[in-house]
mmCIF file of C-alpha atoms in Angstrom:
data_model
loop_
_atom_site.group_PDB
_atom_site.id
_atom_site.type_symbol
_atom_site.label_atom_id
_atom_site.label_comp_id
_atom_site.label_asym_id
_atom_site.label_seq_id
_atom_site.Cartn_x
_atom_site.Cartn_y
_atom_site.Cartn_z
ATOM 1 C CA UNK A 1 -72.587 -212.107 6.555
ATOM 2 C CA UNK A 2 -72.521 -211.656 10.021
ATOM 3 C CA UNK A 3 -74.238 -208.636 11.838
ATOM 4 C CA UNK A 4 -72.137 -206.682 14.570
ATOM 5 C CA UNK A 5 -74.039 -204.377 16.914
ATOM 6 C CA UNK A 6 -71.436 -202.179 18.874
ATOM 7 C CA UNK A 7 -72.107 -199.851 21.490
ATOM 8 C CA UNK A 8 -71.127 -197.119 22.549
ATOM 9 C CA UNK A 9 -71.024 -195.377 19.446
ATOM 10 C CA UNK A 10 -69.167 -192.329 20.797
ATOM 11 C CA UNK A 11 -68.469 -191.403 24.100
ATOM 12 C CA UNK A 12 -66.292 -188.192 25.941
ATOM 13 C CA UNK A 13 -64.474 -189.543 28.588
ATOM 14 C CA UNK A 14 -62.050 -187.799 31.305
ATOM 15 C CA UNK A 15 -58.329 -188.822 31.483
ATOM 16 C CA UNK A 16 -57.506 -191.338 34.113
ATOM 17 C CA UNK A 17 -61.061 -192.846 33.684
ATOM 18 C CA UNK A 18 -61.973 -196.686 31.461
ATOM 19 C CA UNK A 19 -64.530 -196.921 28.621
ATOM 20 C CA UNK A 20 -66.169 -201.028 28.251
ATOM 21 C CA UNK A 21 -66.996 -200.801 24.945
ATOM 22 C CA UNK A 22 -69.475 -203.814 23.611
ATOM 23 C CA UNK A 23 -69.541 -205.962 20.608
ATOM 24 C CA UNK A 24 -72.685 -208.378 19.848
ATOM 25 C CA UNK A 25 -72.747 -211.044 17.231
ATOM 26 C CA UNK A 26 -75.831 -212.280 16.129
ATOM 27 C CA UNK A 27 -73.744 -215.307 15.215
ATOM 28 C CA UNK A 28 -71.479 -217.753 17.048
ATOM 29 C CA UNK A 29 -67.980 -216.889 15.780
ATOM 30 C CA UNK A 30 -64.911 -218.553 16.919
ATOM 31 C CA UNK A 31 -62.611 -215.437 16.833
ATOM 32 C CA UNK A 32 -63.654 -211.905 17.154
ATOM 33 C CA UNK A 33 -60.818 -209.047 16.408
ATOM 34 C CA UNK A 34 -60.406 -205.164 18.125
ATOM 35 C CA UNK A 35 -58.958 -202.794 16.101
ATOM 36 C CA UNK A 36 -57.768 -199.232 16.694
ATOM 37 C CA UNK A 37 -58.134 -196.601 14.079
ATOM 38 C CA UNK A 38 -56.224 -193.387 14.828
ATOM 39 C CA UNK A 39 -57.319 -189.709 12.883
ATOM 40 C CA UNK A 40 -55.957 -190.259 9.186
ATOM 41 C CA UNK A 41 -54.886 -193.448 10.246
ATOM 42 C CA UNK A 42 -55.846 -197.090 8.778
ATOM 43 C CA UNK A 43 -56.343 -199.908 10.834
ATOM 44 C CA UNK A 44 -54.207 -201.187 14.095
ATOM 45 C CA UNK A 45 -55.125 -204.369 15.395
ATOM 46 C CA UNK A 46 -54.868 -204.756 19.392
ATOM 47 C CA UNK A 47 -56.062 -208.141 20.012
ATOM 48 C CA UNK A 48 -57.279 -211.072 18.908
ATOM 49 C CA UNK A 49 -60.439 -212.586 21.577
ATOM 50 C CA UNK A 50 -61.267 -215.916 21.740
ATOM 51 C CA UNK A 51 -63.815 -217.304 24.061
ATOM 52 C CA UNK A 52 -62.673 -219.579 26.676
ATOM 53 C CA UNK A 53 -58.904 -218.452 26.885
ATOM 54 C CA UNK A 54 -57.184 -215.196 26.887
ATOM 55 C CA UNK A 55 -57.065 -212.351 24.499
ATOM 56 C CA UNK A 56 -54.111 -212.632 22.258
ATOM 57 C CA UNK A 57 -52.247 -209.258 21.755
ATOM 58 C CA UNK A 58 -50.452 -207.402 19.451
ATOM 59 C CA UNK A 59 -47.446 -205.127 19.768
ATOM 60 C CA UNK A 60 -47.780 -202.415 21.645
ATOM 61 C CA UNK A 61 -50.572 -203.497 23.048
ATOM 62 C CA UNK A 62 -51.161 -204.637 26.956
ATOM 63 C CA UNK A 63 -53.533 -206.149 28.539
ATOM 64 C CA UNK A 64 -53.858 -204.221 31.607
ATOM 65 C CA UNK A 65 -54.555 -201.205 29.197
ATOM 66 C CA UNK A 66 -57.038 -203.138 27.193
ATOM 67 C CA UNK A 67 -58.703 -205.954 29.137
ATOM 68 C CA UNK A 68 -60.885 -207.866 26.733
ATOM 69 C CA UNK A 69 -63.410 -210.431 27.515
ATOM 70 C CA UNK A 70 -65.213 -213.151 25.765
ATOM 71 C CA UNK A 71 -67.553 -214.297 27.937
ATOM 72 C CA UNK A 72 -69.203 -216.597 24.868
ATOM 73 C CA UNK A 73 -69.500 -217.239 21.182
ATOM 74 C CA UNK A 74 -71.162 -213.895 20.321
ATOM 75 C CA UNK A 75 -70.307 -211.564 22.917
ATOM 76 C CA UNK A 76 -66.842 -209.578 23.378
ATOM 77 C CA UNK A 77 -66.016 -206.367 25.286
ATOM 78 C CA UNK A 78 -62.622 -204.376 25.293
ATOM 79 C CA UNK A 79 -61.735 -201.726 27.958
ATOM 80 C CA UNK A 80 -59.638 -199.024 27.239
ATOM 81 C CA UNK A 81 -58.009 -198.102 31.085
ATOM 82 C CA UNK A 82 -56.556 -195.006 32.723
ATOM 83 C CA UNK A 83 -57.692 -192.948 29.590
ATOM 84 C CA UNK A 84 -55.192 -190.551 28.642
ATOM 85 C CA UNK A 85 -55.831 -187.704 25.076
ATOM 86 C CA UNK A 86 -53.869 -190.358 23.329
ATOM 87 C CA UNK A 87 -56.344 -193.019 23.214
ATOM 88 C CA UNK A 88 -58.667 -190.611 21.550
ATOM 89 C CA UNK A 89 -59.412 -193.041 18.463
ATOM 90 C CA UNK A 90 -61.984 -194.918 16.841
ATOM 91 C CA UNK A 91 -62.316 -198.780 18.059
ATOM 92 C CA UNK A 92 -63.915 -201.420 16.113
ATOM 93 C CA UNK A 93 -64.441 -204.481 16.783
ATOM 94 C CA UNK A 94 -64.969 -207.525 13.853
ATOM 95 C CA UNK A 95 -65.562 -211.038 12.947
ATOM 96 C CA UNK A 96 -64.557 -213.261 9.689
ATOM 97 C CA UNK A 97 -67.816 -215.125 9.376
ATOM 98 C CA UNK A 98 -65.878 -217.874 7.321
ATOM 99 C CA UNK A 99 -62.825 -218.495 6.102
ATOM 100 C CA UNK A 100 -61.896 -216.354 2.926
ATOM 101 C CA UNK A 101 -65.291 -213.947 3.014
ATOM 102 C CA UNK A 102 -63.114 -211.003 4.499
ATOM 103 C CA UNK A 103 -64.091 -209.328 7.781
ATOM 104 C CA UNK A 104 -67.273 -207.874 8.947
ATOM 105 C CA UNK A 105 -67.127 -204.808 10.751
ATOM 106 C CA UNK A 106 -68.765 -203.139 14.128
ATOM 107 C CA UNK A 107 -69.939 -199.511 13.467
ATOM 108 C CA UNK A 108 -67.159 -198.230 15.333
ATOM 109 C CA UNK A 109 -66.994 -196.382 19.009
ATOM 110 C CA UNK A 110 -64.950 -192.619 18.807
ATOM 111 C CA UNK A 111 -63.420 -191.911 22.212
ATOM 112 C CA UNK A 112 -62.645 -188.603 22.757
ATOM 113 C CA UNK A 113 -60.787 -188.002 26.311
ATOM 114 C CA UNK A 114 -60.366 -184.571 27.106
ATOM 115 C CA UNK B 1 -41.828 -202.205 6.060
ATOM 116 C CA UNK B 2 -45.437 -202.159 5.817
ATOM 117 C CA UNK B 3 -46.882 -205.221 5.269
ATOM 118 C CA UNK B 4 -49.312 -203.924 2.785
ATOM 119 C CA UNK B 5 -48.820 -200.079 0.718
ATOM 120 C CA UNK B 6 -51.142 -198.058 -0.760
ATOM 121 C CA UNK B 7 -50.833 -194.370 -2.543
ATOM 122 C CA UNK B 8 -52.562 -192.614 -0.225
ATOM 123 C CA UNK B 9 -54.014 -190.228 -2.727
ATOM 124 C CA UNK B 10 -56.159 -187.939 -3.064
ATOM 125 C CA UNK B 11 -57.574 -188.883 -6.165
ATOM 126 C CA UNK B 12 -60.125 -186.267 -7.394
ATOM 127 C CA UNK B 13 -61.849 -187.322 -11.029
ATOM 128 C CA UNK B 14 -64.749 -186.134 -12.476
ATOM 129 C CA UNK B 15 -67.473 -188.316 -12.908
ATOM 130 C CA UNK B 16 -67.664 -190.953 -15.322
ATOM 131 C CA UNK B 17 -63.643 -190.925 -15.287
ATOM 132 C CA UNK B 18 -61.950 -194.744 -14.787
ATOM 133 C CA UNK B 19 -59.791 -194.714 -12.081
ATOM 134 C CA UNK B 20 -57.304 -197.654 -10.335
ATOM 135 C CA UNK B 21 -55.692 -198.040 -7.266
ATOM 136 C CA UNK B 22 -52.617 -200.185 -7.053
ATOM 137 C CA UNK B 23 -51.145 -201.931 -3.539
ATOM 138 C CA UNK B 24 -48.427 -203.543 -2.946
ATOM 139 C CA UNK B 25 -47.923 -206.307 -0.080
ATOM 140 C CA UNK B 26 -44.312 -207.181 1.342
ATOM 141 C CA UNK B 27 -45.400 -211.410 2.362
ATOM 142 C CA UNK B 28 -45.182 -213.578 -0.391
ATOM 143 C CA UNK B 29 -47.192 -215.880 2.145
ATOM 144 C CA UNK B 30 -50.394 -213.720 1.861
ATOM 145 C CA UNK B 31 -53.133 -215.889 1.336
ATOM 146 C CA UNK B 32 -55.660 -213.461 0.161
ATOM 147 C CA UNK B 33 -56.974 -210.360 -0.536
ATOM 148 C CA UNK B 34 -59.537 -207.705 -0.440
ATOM 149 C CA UNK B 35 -60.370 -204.137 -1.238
ATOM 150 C CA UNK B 36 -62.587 -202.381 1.714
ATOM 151 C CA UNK B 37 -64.616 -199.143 1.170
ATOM 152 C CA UNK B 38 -64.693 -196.992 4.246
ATOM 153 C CA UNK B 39 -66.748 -193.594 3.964
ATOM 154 C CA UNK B 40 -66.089 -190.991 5.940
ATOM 155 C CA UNK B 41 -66.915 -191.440 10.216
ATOM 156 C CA UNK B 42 -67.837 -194.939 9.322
ATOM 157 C CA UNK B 43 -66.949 -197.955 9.155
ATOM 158 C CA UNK B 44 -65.052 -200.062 6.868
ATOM 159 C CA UNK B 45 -67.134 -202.427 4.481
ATOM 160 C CA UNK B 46 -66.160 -205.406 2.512
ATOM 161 C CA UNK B 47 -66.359 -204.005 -1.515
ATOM 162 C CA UNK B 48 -64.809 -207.305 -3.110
ATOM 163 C CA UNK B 49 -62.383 -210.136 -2.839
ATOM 164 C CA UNK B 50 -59.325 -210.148 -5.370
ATOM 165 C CA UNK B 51 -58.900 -213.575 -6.748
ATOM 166 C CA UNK B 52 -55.786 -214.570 -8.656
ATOM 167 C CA UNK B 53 -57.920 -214.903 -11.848
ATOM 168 C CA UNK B 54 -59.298 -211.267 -11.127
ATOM 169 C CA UNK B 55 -62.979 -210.254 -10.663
ATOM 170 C CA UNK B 56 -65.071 -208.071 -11.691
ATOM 171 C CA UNK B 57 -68.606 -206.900 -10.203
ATOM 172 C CA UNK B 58 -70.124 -204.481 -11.731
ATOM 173 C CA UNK B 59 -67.828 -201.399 -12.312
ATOM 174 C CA UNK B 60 -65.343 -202.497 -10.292
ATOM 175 C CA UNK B 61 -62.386 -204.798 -11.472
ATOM 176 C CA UNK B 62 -59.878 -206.412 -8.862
ATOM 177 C CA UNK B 63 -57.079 -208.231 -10.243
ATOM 178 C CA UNK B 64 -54.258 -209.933 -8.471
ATOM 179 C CA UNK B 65 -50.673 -210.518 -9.584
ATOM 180 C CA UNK B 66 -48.316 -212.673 -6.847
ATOM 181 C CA UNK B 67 -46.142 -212.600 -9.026
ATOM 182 C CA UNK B 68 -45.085 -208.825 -8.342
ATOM 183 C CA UNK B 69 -46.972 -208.755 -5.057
ATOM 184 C CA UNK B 70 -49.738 -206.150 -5.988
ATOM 185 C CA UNK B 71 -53.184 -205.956 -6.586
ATOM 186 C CA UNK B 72 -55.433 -203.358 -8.053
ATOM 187 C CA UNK B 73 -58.824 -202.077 -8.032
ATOM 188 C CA UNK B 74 -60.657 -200.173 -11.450
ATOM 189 C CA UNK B 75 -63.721 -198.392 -11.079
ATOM 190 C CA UNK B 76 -65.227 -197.598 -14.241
ATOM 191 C CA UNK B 77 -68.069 -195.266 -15.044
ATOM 192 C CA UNK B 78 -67.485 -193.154 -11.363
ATOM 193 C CA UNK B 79 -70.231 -191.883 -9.898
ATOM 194 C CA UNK B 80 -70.168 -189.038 -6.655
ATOM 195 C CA UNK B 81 -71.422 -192.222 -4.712
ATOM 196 C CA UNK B 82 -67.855 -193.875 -5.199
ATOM 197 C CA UNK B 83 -66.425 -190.987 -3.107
ATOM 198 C CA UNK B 84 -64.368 -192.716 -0.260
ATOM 199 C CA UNK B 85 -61.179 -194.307 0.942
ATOM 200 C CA UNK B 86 -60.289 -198.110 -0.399
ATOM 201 C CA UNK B 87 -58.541 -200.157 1.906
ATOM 202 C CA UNK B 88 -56.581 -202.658 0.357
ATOM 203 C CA UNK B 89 -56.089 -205.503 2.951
ATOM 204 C CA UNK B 90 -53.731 -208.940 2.752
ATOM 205 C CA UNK B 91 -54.966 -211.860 4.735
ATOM 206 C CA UNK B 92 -51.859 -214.090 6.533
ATOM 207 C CA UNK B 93 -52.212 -217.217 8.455
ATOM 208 C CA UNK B 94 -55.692 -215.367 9.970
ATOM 209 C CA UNK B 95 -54.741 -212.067 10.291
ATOM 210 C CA UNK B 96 -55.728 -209.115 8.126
ATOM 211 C CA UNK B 97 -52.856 -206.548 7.241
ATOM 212 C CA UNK B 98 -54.603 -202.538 6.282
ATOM 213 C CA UNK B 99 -53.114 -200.817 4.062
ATOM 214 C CA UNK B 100 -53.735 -196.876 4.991
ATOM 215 C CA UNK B 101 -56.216 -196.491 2.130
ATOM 216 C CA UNK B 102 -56.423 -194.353 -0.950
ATOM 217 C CA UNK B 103 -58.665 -191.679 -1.070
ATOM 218 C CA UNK B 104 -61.320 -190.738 -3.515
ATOM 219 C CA UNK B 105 -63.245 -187.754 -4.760
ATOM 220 C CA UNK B 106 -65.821 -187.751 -7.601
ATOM 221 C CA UNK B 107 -66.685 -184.608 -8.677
ATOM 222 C CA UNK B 108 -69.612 -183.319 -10.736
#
């Protein structure tokens, strides 16, 4: 399976200010997925990044608030903009290495903004 | 509706209790399915794929009935290790559907 390195790993931020958080693949993968995960909360996905075009998002989700890139095959950021206390979540980012093996997982950034 | 359900728990058995989870998923188009193990301030790991003709690794059991939309997981023989919340997750047309995961506590 495929190995995710993700960085930050936590981070305090002040409102009004962004957090770039990093994913890196040590594979090529075609799609690589963000996901929000809120205290008590299961999984929310924001967007779906492929390289070469733009992010595709979900509901609720904008991409002014959460400009993604995908600059190539193994390398995705998100950015979560104009911080406010509700963004305080855990963000993950992950890849399916192949079709029907499930997803692989990033260790996970927790945003606090005070 | 959710897409995918789960009985959020808690679940608290001693060890060396069996215990299952059930989910339910609302798409009849869901193509597959897994059960995720996340421990606590980490994150989520793949545990085991449910096929239609169930499988079993080790202690754990996943079946899968379309049928009536729900899948299950059994963990036999629980040890304090298995202490953590099971995702159960439905895979459509490339996106994965969480449900909000059951919760688990072995105690000595």
């Amino acid at each position: 399976s495929a190995v995710i390195s993700q960085k930050p790993s936590r981070d305090i931020c002040q409102r009004g200010t962004s957090l770039t958080i990093q994913c890196q693949v040590d594979s090529q993968v075609t799609m690589m997925f963000w996901y929000r995960q809120q205290p008590g909360q299961s999984l929310t996905l924001i967007a779906t990044a492929n390289q070469g075009s733009e992010a595709t998002y979900e509901s609720g989700f904008v991409i002014d608030k959460f400009p993604i890139s995908r600059p190539n095959l193994t390398f995705s950021t998100l950015t979560v903009s104009n911080m406010s206390p509700e963004d305080s979540s855990i963000y993950l980012c992950s890849v399916e290495p192949g079709t029907g093996y499930g997803y692989t997982f990033g260790s996970g950034t927790r945003l606090t903004v005070v | 509706r959710k897409e995918v359900e789960q009985d959020p728990g808690p679940f608290n058995v001693p060890e060396g209790a069996t215990v299952a989870f059930n989910c339910t998923y609302s798409n009849s188009a869901s193509q597959s399915f897994f059960w995720y193990r996340q421990d606590c301030r980490k994150e989520p790991k793949l545990l085991m794929s449910v096929y239609s003709s169930g499988n079993e690794d080790g202690r754990f059991t996943a079946q899968l009935n379309r049928a009536s939309q729900y899948i299950s997981l059994l963990i036999r023989d629980s040890k304090l290790s298995d202490s953590a919340t099971y995702l159960c997750v439905a895979r459509v047309v490339g996106q994965f559907y969480f449900g909000t995961g059951t919760s688990l506590t072995v105690i000595p």
